[in-house]
Coordinates of C-alpha atoms in Angstrom, one line a residue:
M22 CA 35.2 114.3 -22.0
L23 CA 34.3 111.1 -20.1
T24 CA 33.2 108.6 -22.8
Q25 CA 32.4 104.9 -23.2
A26 CA 34.8 104.9 -26.1
G27 CA 37.7 105.9 -23.8
L28 CA 39.5 102.6 -24.0
R29 CA 40.1 103.0 -27.7
G30 CA 42.9 105.4 -26.6
A31 CA 44.2 108.4 -28.4
A32 CA 44.3 107.4 -32.0
R33 CA 45.7 110.8 -32.9
K34 CA 47.5 113.4 -31.0
P35 CA 44.6 115.1 -29.0
N36 CA 44.0 118.8 -28.9
I37 CA 45.5 119.5 -25.5
P38 CA 45.6 122.9 -23.9
M39 CA 49.0 124.5 -23.6
T40 CA 49.0 124.1 -19.8
A41 CA 48.3 120.4 -20.1
M42 CA 51.0 120.0 -22.9
T43 CA 53.5 121.7 -20.6
K44 CA 52.7 119.2 -17.8
L45 CA 53.0 116.3 -20.3
S46 CA 56.4 117.5 -21.3
S47 CA 57.5 117.7 -17.7
I48 CA 56.8 114.0 -17.2
G49 CA 58.4 112.8 -20.4
G50 CA 56.2 113.6 -23.3
Y51 CA 52.6 112.6 -23.9
G52 CA 53.1 108.9 -24.7
H53 CA 52.1 106.6 -21.9
A54 CA 50.5 109.3 -19.7
T55 CA 48.3 110.5 -22.6
Q56 CA 47.2 106.9 -23.3
R57 CA 46.3 106.5 -19.6
A58 CA 44.4 109.7 -19.6
A59 CA 42.6 108.8 -22.8
A60 CA 41.7 105.4 -21.5
L61 CA 39.7 107.1 -18.7
G62 CA 38.2 109.5 -21.1
V63 CA 40.1 112.5 -19.6
I64 CA 41.6 113.5 -23.0
K65 CA 39.3 113.1 -25.9
P66 CA 40.8 112.1 -29.3
S67 CA 39.6 114.6 -32.0
G68 CA 36.5 113.5 -33.8
Q69 CA 35.5 111.2 -31.0
I70 CA 31.8 111.3 -30.0
A71 CA 31.2 111.9 -26.3
R72 CA 28.8 109.8 -24.4
N73 CA 26.3 111.9 -22.5
L74 CA 27.4 110.7 -19.1
A75 CA 29.7 113.3 -17.6
T76 CA 32.6 115.6 -18.4
V77 CA 36.0 115.9 -16.7
E78 CA 37.6 119.3 -16.5
N79 CA 40.6 120.6 -14.7
H80 CA 40.4 120.3 -10.9
T81 CA 37.0 118.6 -11.0
T82 CA 35.0 117.9 -7.8
R83 CA 32.3 115.7 -6.6
Q84 CA 29.1 117.1 -8.2
M85 CA 25.6 115.7 -8.0
P86 CA 22.3 116.9 -9.6
V87 CA 20.1 118.9 -7.4
S88 CA 16.3 119.1 -7.7
K89 CA 14.3 121.5 -5.6
P90 CA 16.9 122.1 -3.0
P91 CA 15.6 122.8 0.5
R92 CA 16.0 126.3 1.8
A93 CA 18.2 127.1 4.8
T94 CA 16.3 128.8 7.6
S95 CA 16.9 130.0 11.1
V96 CA 16.3 127.4 13.7
S97 CA 12.6 126.9 14.1
H98 CA 11.1 126.2 17.6
E99 CA 7.5 126.0 16.5
R100 CA 5.2 123.1 17.1
A101 CA 5.8 120.2 14.8
T102 CA 4.1 117.0 13.9
F103 CA 5.5 113.6 12.9
T104 CA 2.9 111.6 11.0
I105 CA 3.3 107.9 9.9
R106 CA 1.1 107.2 6.9
D107 CA -1.9 105.0 8.0
G108 CA -0.4 105.1 11.5
P109 CA 0.0 107.2 14.6
I110 CA 0.5 110.9 14.8
F111 CA 3.1 112.4 17.2
H112 CA 3.2 116.1 18.2
G113 CA 6.4 117.7 19.3
K114 CA 8.6 120.7 18.9
S115 CA 10.8 121.7 15.9
F116 CA 14.5 122.3 16.3
G117 CA 15.7 122.3 12.7
A118 CA 14.6 124.0 9.5
K119 CA 11.1 125.3 9.0
A120 CA 10.2 122.9 6.2
N121 CA 7.7 120.2 5.6
I122 CA 9.0 116.9 4.1
S123 CA 8.1 113.3 3.6
G124 CA 10.1 110.2 3.2
E125 CA 10.7 106.7 4.5
A126 CA 10.7 106.5 8.3
V127 CA 13.5 104.3 9.6
F128 CA 15.3 104.0 13.0
T129 CA 18.8 103.5 14.3
T130 CA 19.8 102.1 17.7
S131 CA 23.3 103.7 17.4
L132 CA 24.3 105.4 20.7
V133 CA 26.9 107.8 19.1
G134 CA 28.0 109.0 15.7
Y135 CA 25.0 111.1 14.7
P136 CA 27.1 113.4 12.5
E137 CA 28.5 110.4 10.6
S138 CA 25.0 108.8 10.3
L139 CA 23.3 111.9 9.1
T140 CA 25.9 112.5 6.4
D141 CA 25.9 108.9 5.2
P142 CA 24.5 109.0 1.6
S143 CA 22.7 105.7 2.3
Y144 CA 20.2 107.7 4.4
R145 CA 19.2 109.8 1.4
A146 CA 15.4 110.5 1.4
Q147 CA 14.9 108.8 4.8
I148 CA 13.5 110.3 8.0
L149 CA 15.9 109.0 10.7
C150 CA 14.5 108.3 14.1
F151 CA 17.1 107.8 16.9
T152 CA 16.3 105.4 19.7
Q153 CA 19.0 107.0 21.9
P154 CA 17.0 109.3 24.2
L155 CA 19.3 112.3 24.1
I156 CA 20.9 113.5 20.8
G157 CA 23.1 116.5 20.1
N158 CA 25.0 116.8 23.4
Y159 CA 28.4 116.9 21.7
G160 CA 27.3 119.2 18.9
V161 CA 28.4 119.1 15.3
P162 CA 32.0 119.4 14.1
S163 CA 33.3 121.4 11.2
S164 CA 32.0 120.4 7.8
S165 CA 35.2 121.7 6.1
A166 CA 38.0 120.1 8.3
R167 CA 40.1 117.7 6.3
D168 CA 42.7 115.0 7.1
E169 CA 46.1 114.3 5.7
F170 CA 44.5 112.7 2.6
G171 CA 42.3 115.7 1.9
L172 CA 39.2 113.8 3.0
L173 CA 36.5 115.2 5.2
K174 CA 37.7 114.6 8.7
Y175 CA 34.4 114.3 10.6
F176 CA 31.6 113.8 7.9
E177 CA 30.9 111.0 5.5
S178 CA 29.8 113.4 2.8
P179 CA 29.7 117.1 2.4
H180 CA 26.0 117.5 3.4
L181 CA 23.3 116.3 5.7
Q182 CA 21.7 113.4 3.7
A183 CA 18.7 112.4 5.8
A184 CA 15.4 114.0 4.8
G185 CA 14.4 114.6 8.4
V186 CA 15.5 113.9 12.0
V187 CA 13.3 112.6 14.9
V188 CA 14.6 112.4 18.5
A189 CA 13.0 112.1 22.0
D190 CA 15.1 114.9 23.4
V191 CA 17.7 117.2 21.8
A192 CA 20.5 119.0 23.6
E193 CA 20.5 122.6 22.4
Q194 CA 23.6 123.3 24.5
Y195 CA 26.5 121.2 23.4
S196 CA 30.0 120.5 24.7
H197 CA 32.9 119.1 22.7
W198 CA 36.3 120.4 21.6
T199 CA 35.5 119.7 17.9
A200 CA 32.0 121.2 17.9
V201 CA 31.3 124.4 15.9
E202 CA 27.5 124.4 16.0
S203 CA 24.5 122.7 17.5
L204 CA 22.6 119.9 15.8
G205 CA 19.6 122.2 15.4
Q206 CA 21.8 124.9 13.8
W207 CA 23.2 122.4 11.4
C208 CA 19.8 121.0 10.4
A209 CA 18.5 124.5 9.8
R210 CA 21.5 125.5 7.8
E211 CA 21.1 122.4 5.6
G212 CA 17.3 122.9 5.2
V213 CA 16.4 119.7 7.1
P214 CA 13.5 119.7 9.5
A215 CA 13.9 118.0 12.9
I216 CA 11.4 117.2 15.7
S217 CA 11.9 116.5 19.4
G218 CA 9.6 115.7 22.3
V219 CA 8.0 112.7 20.7
D220 CA 7.8 109.1 22.0
T221 CA 10.5 107.4 19.9
R222 CA 9.8 104.1 21.7
A223 CA 6.2 104.1 20.3
I224 CA 7.6 105.1 16.9
V225 CA 10.1 102.3 16.8
T226 CA 7.5 99.8 18.1
H227 CA 5.2 100.7 15.3
L228 CA 8.0 100.5 12.7
R229 CA 9.1 97.1 14.0
E230 CA 5.6 95.7 13.9
Q231 CA 4.4 97.3 10.6
G232 CA 7.7 97.7 8.8
S233 CA 9.5 100.8 7.5
S234 CA 6.7 103.2 6.6
L235 CA 6.2 106.5 4.7
A236 CA 6.0 109.5 7.1
R237 CA 6.1 113.2 7.1
I238 CA 7.4 116.0 9.3
T239 CA 5.2 119.1 9.4
V240 CA 6.4 122.3 11.1
G241 CA 4.1 125.1 12.2
E242 CA 0.9 123.7 10.7
E243 CA -2.0 121.7 11.8
Y244 CA -2.1 118.1 10.6
D245 CA -4.4 117.6 7.6
A246 CA -5.5 114.0 7.0
D247 CA -6.4 114.9 3.4
E248 CA -2.7 115.3 2.7
D249 CA -1.9 111.7 3.4
E250 CA -1.8 110.9 -0.4
A251 CA 1.1 113.5 -0.8
Y252 CA 3.8 111.2 0.7
T253 CA 6.9 110.8 -1.4
D254 CA 7.9 107.1 -1.8
P255 CA 11.7 106.9 -2.3
E256 CA 11.4 103.3 -3.4
G257 CA 10.3 104.5 -6.8
I258 CA 13.4 106.8 -7.2
N259 CA 16.9 105.9 -8.3
L260 CA 18.5 107.5 -5.3
V261 CA 22.0 106.3 -6.4
Q262 CA 21.8 108.6 -9.4
K263 CA 21.3 111.5 -7.0
V264 CA 24.3 110.8 -4.7
S265 CA 26.8 109.4 -7.1
T266 CA 29.6 111.7 -8.4
K267 CA 29.0 113.2 -11.8
Q268 CA 32.6 113.4 -12.6
P269 CA 35.6 111.2 -11.7
F270 CA 37.8 112.3 -8.9
H271 CA 41.1 110.9 -7.5
V272 CA 42.6 110.5 -4.0
S273 CA 46.3 109.6 -3.9
S274 CA 47.9 107.4 -1.3
P275 CA 51.3 108.5 -0.1
T276 CA 52.2 105.0 1.1
G277 CA 51.6 102.5 -1.7
D278 CA 51.6 101.9 -5.5
M279 CA 48.2 100.2 -5.9
H280 CA 45.4 101.8 -7.9
V281 CA 41.8 100.9 -7.2
A282 CA 38.7 102.0 -9.1
V283 CA 35.8 102.8 -6.8
I284 CA 32.3 102.7 -8.3
D285 CA 30.7 105.6 -6.4
C286 CA 27.1 104.7 -5.5
G287 CA 27.2 107.1 -2.6
V288 CA 30.7 106.4 -1.2
K289 CA 31.4 107.3 2.4
E290 CA 34.6 109.3 3.1
N291 CA 35.9 106.7 5.6
I292 CA 35.7 104.0 2.9
L293 CA 38.1 106.1 0.8
R294 CA 40.2 106.7 3.9
S295 CA 40.3 103.0 4.6
L296 CA 41.7 102.3 1.1
V297 CA 44.1 105.2 0.8
S298 CA 45.6 104.8 4.3
R299 CA 46.5 101.2 3.4
G300 CA 48.4 102.1 0.3
A301 CA 45.8 102.2 -2.5
S302 CA 45.2 105.3 -4.5
V303 CA 41.6 105.5 -5.6
T304 CA 39.9 106.9 -8.7
C305 CA 36.1 107.2 -8.1
L306 CA 33.9 106.8 -11.1
P307 CA 30.1 107.5 -11.6
Y308 CA 27.9 104.6 -10.6
D309 CA 26.9 103.8 -14.2
Y310 CA 30.4 104.1 -15.7
P311 CA 31.4 101.0 -17.9
I312 CA 34.0 99.7 -15.5
H313 CA 34.7 96.6 -17.6
K314 CA 36.2 98.9 -20.3
V315 CA 38.8 100.5 -18.1
A316 CA 39.5 97.6 -15.7
P317 CA 43.0 96.9 -17.3
H318 CA 44.1 100.3 -16.0
F319 CA 43.5 99.4 -12.4
D320 CA 44.7 96.8 -9.8
G321 CA 41.3 96.3 -8.2
V322 CA 37.6 97.4 -8.3
F323 CA 35.6 98.5 -5.3
I324 CA 31.8 99.0 -5.2
S325 CA 30.6 101.4 -2.6
N326 CA 27.6 101.7 -0.3
G327 CA 24.6 103.8 -1.4
P328 CA 20.9 104.4 -0.9
G329 CA 17.7 102.8 -2.1
D330 CA 16.6 99.8 -4.1
P331 CA 19.6 98.1 -5.8
T332 CA 17.4 96.9 -8.7
H333 CA 17.3 100.6 -9.9
C334 CA 21.0 100.3 -10.8
Q335 CA 20.6 98.0 -13.9
Q336 CA 23.4 99.6 -15.8
T337 CA 25.8 99.1 -12.9
T338 CA 24.7 95.5 -12.6
Y339 CA 25.3 94.9 -16.3
H340 CA 28.8 96.5 -16.2
L341 CA 29.8 94.4 -13.2
R342 CA 28.6 91.2 -14.9
R343 CA 30.7 92.1 -18.0
L344 CA 33.6 92.9 -15.7
M345 CA 33.5 89.4 -14.0
E346 CA 33.2 87.8 -17.5
T347 CA 36.2 89.6 -19.0
S348 CA 38.6 90.2 -16.1
Q349 CA 40.2 88.4 -13.1
I350 CA 40.6 91.6 -11.2
P351 CA 39.8 91.5 -7.5
I352 CA 36.4 93.0 -6.5
M353 CA 35.0 94.0 -3.2
G354 CA 31.5 95.5 -2.4
I355 CA 30.1 97.0 0.7
C356 CA 26.4 97.4 1.6
L357 CA 24.7 98.4 -1.7
G358 CA 27.9 97.3 -3.5
H359 CA 27.4 93.9 -2.0
Q360 CA 23.9 93.8 -3.3
L361 CA 24.9 94.9 -6.8
L362 CA 27.6 92.3 -6.8
A363 CA 25.0 89.6 -6.0
L364 CA 22.6 90.9 -8.7
A365 CA 25.5 90.8 -11.2
C366 CA 26.2 87.2 -10.5
G367 CA 22.5 86.2 -10.9
A368 CA 21.2 86.3 -7.3
R369 CA 18.2 88.2 -6.1
T370 CA 17.7 90.9 -3.4
I371 CA 14.8 91.3 -1.0
K372 CA 13.4 94.2 1.1
L373 CA 13.6 93.7 4.8
K374 CA 10.7 94.5 7.1
Y375 CA 12.5 97.3 8.9
G376 CA 16.1 96.9 7.9
N377 CA 19.2 96.8 10.1
R378 CA 20.6 100.2 11.3
A379 CA 22.9 100.1 14.3
H380 CA 26.5 99.9 15.5
N381 CA 26.2 96.6 17.4
I382 CA 24.8 93.9 15.1
P383 CA 26.5 90.5 15.4
A384 CA 27.6 88.8 12.1
L385 CA 29.0 85.3 12.0
D386 CA 32.0 84.6 9.7
L387 CA 31.1 81.2 8.2
S388 CA 34.7 80.6 7.1
S389 CA 36.2 80.9 10.5
G390 CA 33.3 80.6 12.9
K391 CA 34.1 83.9 14.6
C392 CA 31.5 86.5 15.4
H393 CA 32.1 90.2 14.6
I394 CA 30.1 93.2 16.0
T395 CA 29.3 95.3 13.0
S396 CA 27.9 98.6 11.9
Q397 CA 25.0 98.4 9.5
N398 CA 22.6 100.6 7.6
H399 CA 20.5 98.9 5.0
G400 CA 16.8 98.1 4.1
Y401 CA 17.6 95.5 1.5
A402 CA 19.4 92.2 1.7
V403 CA 20.7 89.4 -0.6
D404 CA 18.6 86.2 -0.8
A405 CA 21.3 83.7 -0.1
T406 CA 19.3 80.8 -1.5
T407 CA 19.6 82.4 -5.0
L408 CA 23.4 82.5 -5.1
P409 CA 24.9 80.7 -8.1
A410 CA 27.0 77.6 -7.5
D411 CA 30.4 79.4 -7.8
F412 CA 29.5 81.7 -4.9
K413 CA 28.8 81.0 -1.2
E414 CA 27.6 82.8 1.9
Y415 CA 30.5 84.6 3.7
F416 CA 28.7 86.1 6.7
V417 CA 25.2 85.7 8.3
N418 CA 23.3 88.0 10.7
L419 CA 22.9 86.4 14.1
N420 CA 19.9 88.5 14.9
D421 CA 17.6 87.8 12.0
S422 CA 19.6 85.2 10.0
S423 CA 19.8 87.5 6.9
N424 CA 22.7 87.4 4.6
E425 CA 25.7 89.6 5.5
G426 CA 28.2 88.6 2.9
L427 CA 29.1 86.5 -0.2
I428 CA 32.4 85.2 -1.6
H429 CA 33.5 83.5 -4.8
K430 CA 34.7 80.0 -4.3
S431 CA 37.9 80.4 -6.4
R432 CA 38.3 84.1 -7.4
P433 CA 39.1 87.2 -5.3
I434 CA 35.5 88.5 -5.3
F435 CA 33.5 89.1 -2.1
G436 CA 31.1 91.5 -0.6
T437 CA 29.8 92.4 2.9
Q438 CA 26.4 93.8 3.8
F439 CA 27.8 95.5 6.9
H440 CA 30.4 98.3 7.0
P441 CA 34.0 97.3 7.9
E442 CA 35.1 100.9 7.8
A443 CA 32.5 101.8 10.5
K444 CA 33.2 105.5 11.3
G445 CA 31.8 105.7 14.7
G446 CA 32.8 102.1 15.4
P447 CA 33.1 99.2 15.9
L448 CA 36.2 98.1 14.0
D449 CA 36.0 94.3 14.4
S450 CA 35.8 93.7 10.7
A451 CA 38.3 96.3 9.5
F452 CA 40.6 93.4 8.6
L453 CA 38.5 92.8 5.5
F454 CA 40.3 95.8 3.8
E455 CA 43.6 94.1 4.4
T456 CA 42.1 90.9 2.9
Y457 CA 40.9 92.7 -0.2
L458 CA 44.1 94.7 -0.7
E459 CA 46.3 91.6 -0.3
S460 CA 44.4 90.1 -3.3
V461 CA 45.0 93.4 -5.1
R462 CA 48.7 93.1 -4.5
R463 CA 48.8 89.6 -5.7
F464 CA 46.9 90.5 -8.8
K465 CA 49.1 93.4 -9.5
W466 CA 52.2 91.2 -9.1
S467 CA 50.8 88.5 -11.4
Q468 CA 50.0 91.1 -14.1
T469 CA 53.5 92.5 -13.8
L470 CA 55.0 89.1 -14.5
L471 CA 52.9 88.8 -17.7
K472 CA 53.5 92.4 -18.8
P473 CA 56.7 93.8 -17.2
E474 CA 55.9 97.2 -18.7
R475 CA 52.6 97.4 -17.0
D476 CA 52.3 100.2 -14.5
N477 CA 48.8 101.1 -13.2
R478 CA 49.9 103.8 -10.8
P479 CA 48.1 107.0 -11.6
S480 CA 50.2 109.3 -13.7
P481 CA 50.8 112.9 -12.7
L482 CA 48.8 114.0 -15.7
L483 CA 45.8 112.0 -14.6
R484 CA 46.0 113.2 -11.0
D485 CA 46.3 116.8 -12.2
L486 CA 43.4 116.6 -14.7
L487 CA 41.0 114.9 -12.2
G488 CA 42.0 116.9 -9.2
T489 CA 42.0 115.6 -5.7
A490 CA 39.1 117.5 -4.1
R491 CA 35.8 115.6 -3.7
V492 CA 34.0 118.7 -2.4
G493 CA 34.3 122.3 -3.3
V494 CA 31.1 122.6 -5.3
E495 CA 29.5 125.7 -3.8
T496 CA 26.0 125.1 -2.6
D497 CA 23.1 127.2 -3.8
G498 CA 22.7 128.5 -0.3
A499 CA 26.3 129.6 -0.2
K500 CA 26.1 131.2 -3.7
F501 CA 22.9 133.0 -2.6
A502 CA 24.5 134.4 0.5
R503 CA 27.7 135.4 -1.2
A504 CA 25.8 137.1 -4.0
A505 CA 23.7 138.9 -1.4
R506 CA 26.8 140.0 0.5
D507 CA 28.3 141.3 -2.7
R508 CA 25.2 143.3 -3.6
A509 CA 25.1 144.7 -0.1
A510 CA 28.8 145.7 -0.3
N511 CA 28.0 147.5 -3.6
G512 CA 25.4 149.6 -1.9
D513 CA 22.2 147.6 -2.3
L514 CA 20.9 148.0 1.2
E515 CA 17.7 146.1 0.6
V516 CA 19.6 142.8 0.4
E517 CA 21.8 143.4 3.5
A518 CA 19.5 141.5 5.8
E519 CA 19.2 138.8 3.2
A520 CA 23.0 138.4 3.2
E521 CA 23.1 138.0 7.0
G522 CA 21.2 134.7 6.7
G523 CA 17.8 133.3 7.6
N524 CA 16.3 133.2 4.1
Q525 CA 18.8 131.9 1.7
P526 CA 18.3 128.5 0.1
A527 CA 20.8 125.7 0.9
V528 CA 21.7 122.7 -1.1
A529 CA 21.2 119.9 1.4
N530 CA 21.6 116.3 0.4
T531 CA 23.7 116.8 -2.7
A532 CA 26.7 114.6 -2.1

């Protein structure tokens, strides 16, 4: 069981299944490996009370709670309406799922990378409007293809995260060698409504003038002004809790011996890839895991991106504050991780009028005077005037002068509001991963001098117990379809049509 008391170690020989005991014997007894596993709460000492946070079982995967999952449908081509609360109403045509949703309307000026954007957990509960006039012309690649590290090859998470999609024109016929389905088919399969044929220029003009607003997409129904009060406001929801892994998972690096703990607030696959490809094995932990208690078992701590208001993550902020008070371990944060780092050191965050979401935003490095073109996706920012004396601004946005980074004046701690990993580009700031991992190497070397026996490399036992897959949790839609097919195969003809698709629910937005 994953427990807060994990650091107390295995006071007594734990009750380990025979398969695990066999594996322990194969790596030289259960001594050091057992202590390492117990420290992460993988093996529970007998009599130990489990914290009601999460559990770890053999071959665990990335699992998130699901509430009222949307239903997969066939692609709907009915009339659709996009309504901004207390604002204009736009009529168009549906090309996704037949579903009615509400959320926060935001826009992105990115020209490419819509599969990566729509699977970014930072877009959870948001209706994403694309300013690029034509979307979908290169289709959607496979959602199951994986790279040499076992990470999703084309997506940033297993599912489509945005609540809805708004475009001026959609390409129903696609052409690309990696594509396996159209944008509309993907949206329908994930239960996400999408609308085209609307004036996205007018939408963006309104959002820029009035700020990010609540909105809704209605498919196949007449607009009813009396329903304006039914809008869901994601600001009041802890969205990080919905996208963070519920169980730890591990991704090994074949090229290095560093071990980094990733606080998963909605981590993108390419962040993990950026660490693993540079020689750092990563163990991802739930967003509210007490990282300060297990920090001695890692060479670095990384805080990921994620959705929503950072002030909802008070437990995470507290744990990071305790970490900085009790350890000299290198820390890096990206996007929401940057904001949580700022909150932990005593600074404040603010909500921007309409946020920054694009692939071409200039950020000035205040330490070198160089300008980097960056990828961004955030609605909140750090108030740089509230940074404590031992921190300083690292980057600043050259468009709106908002804060884009912070750095400690003497310790290896820094964060960036933009995304250095930038799947979809640009890669100007990818060097920041090397900067961070160089501090991790130095820290690891200094700790080895103090404790020659120290070895934070993940043990074979830990890797085996945690597993390496981050996905593999079958969605409700897949379970429904499989069960229907099984019943049809057993002679239940009434469910045969059901098994062929069109009406099964799908778990969209679960990772």
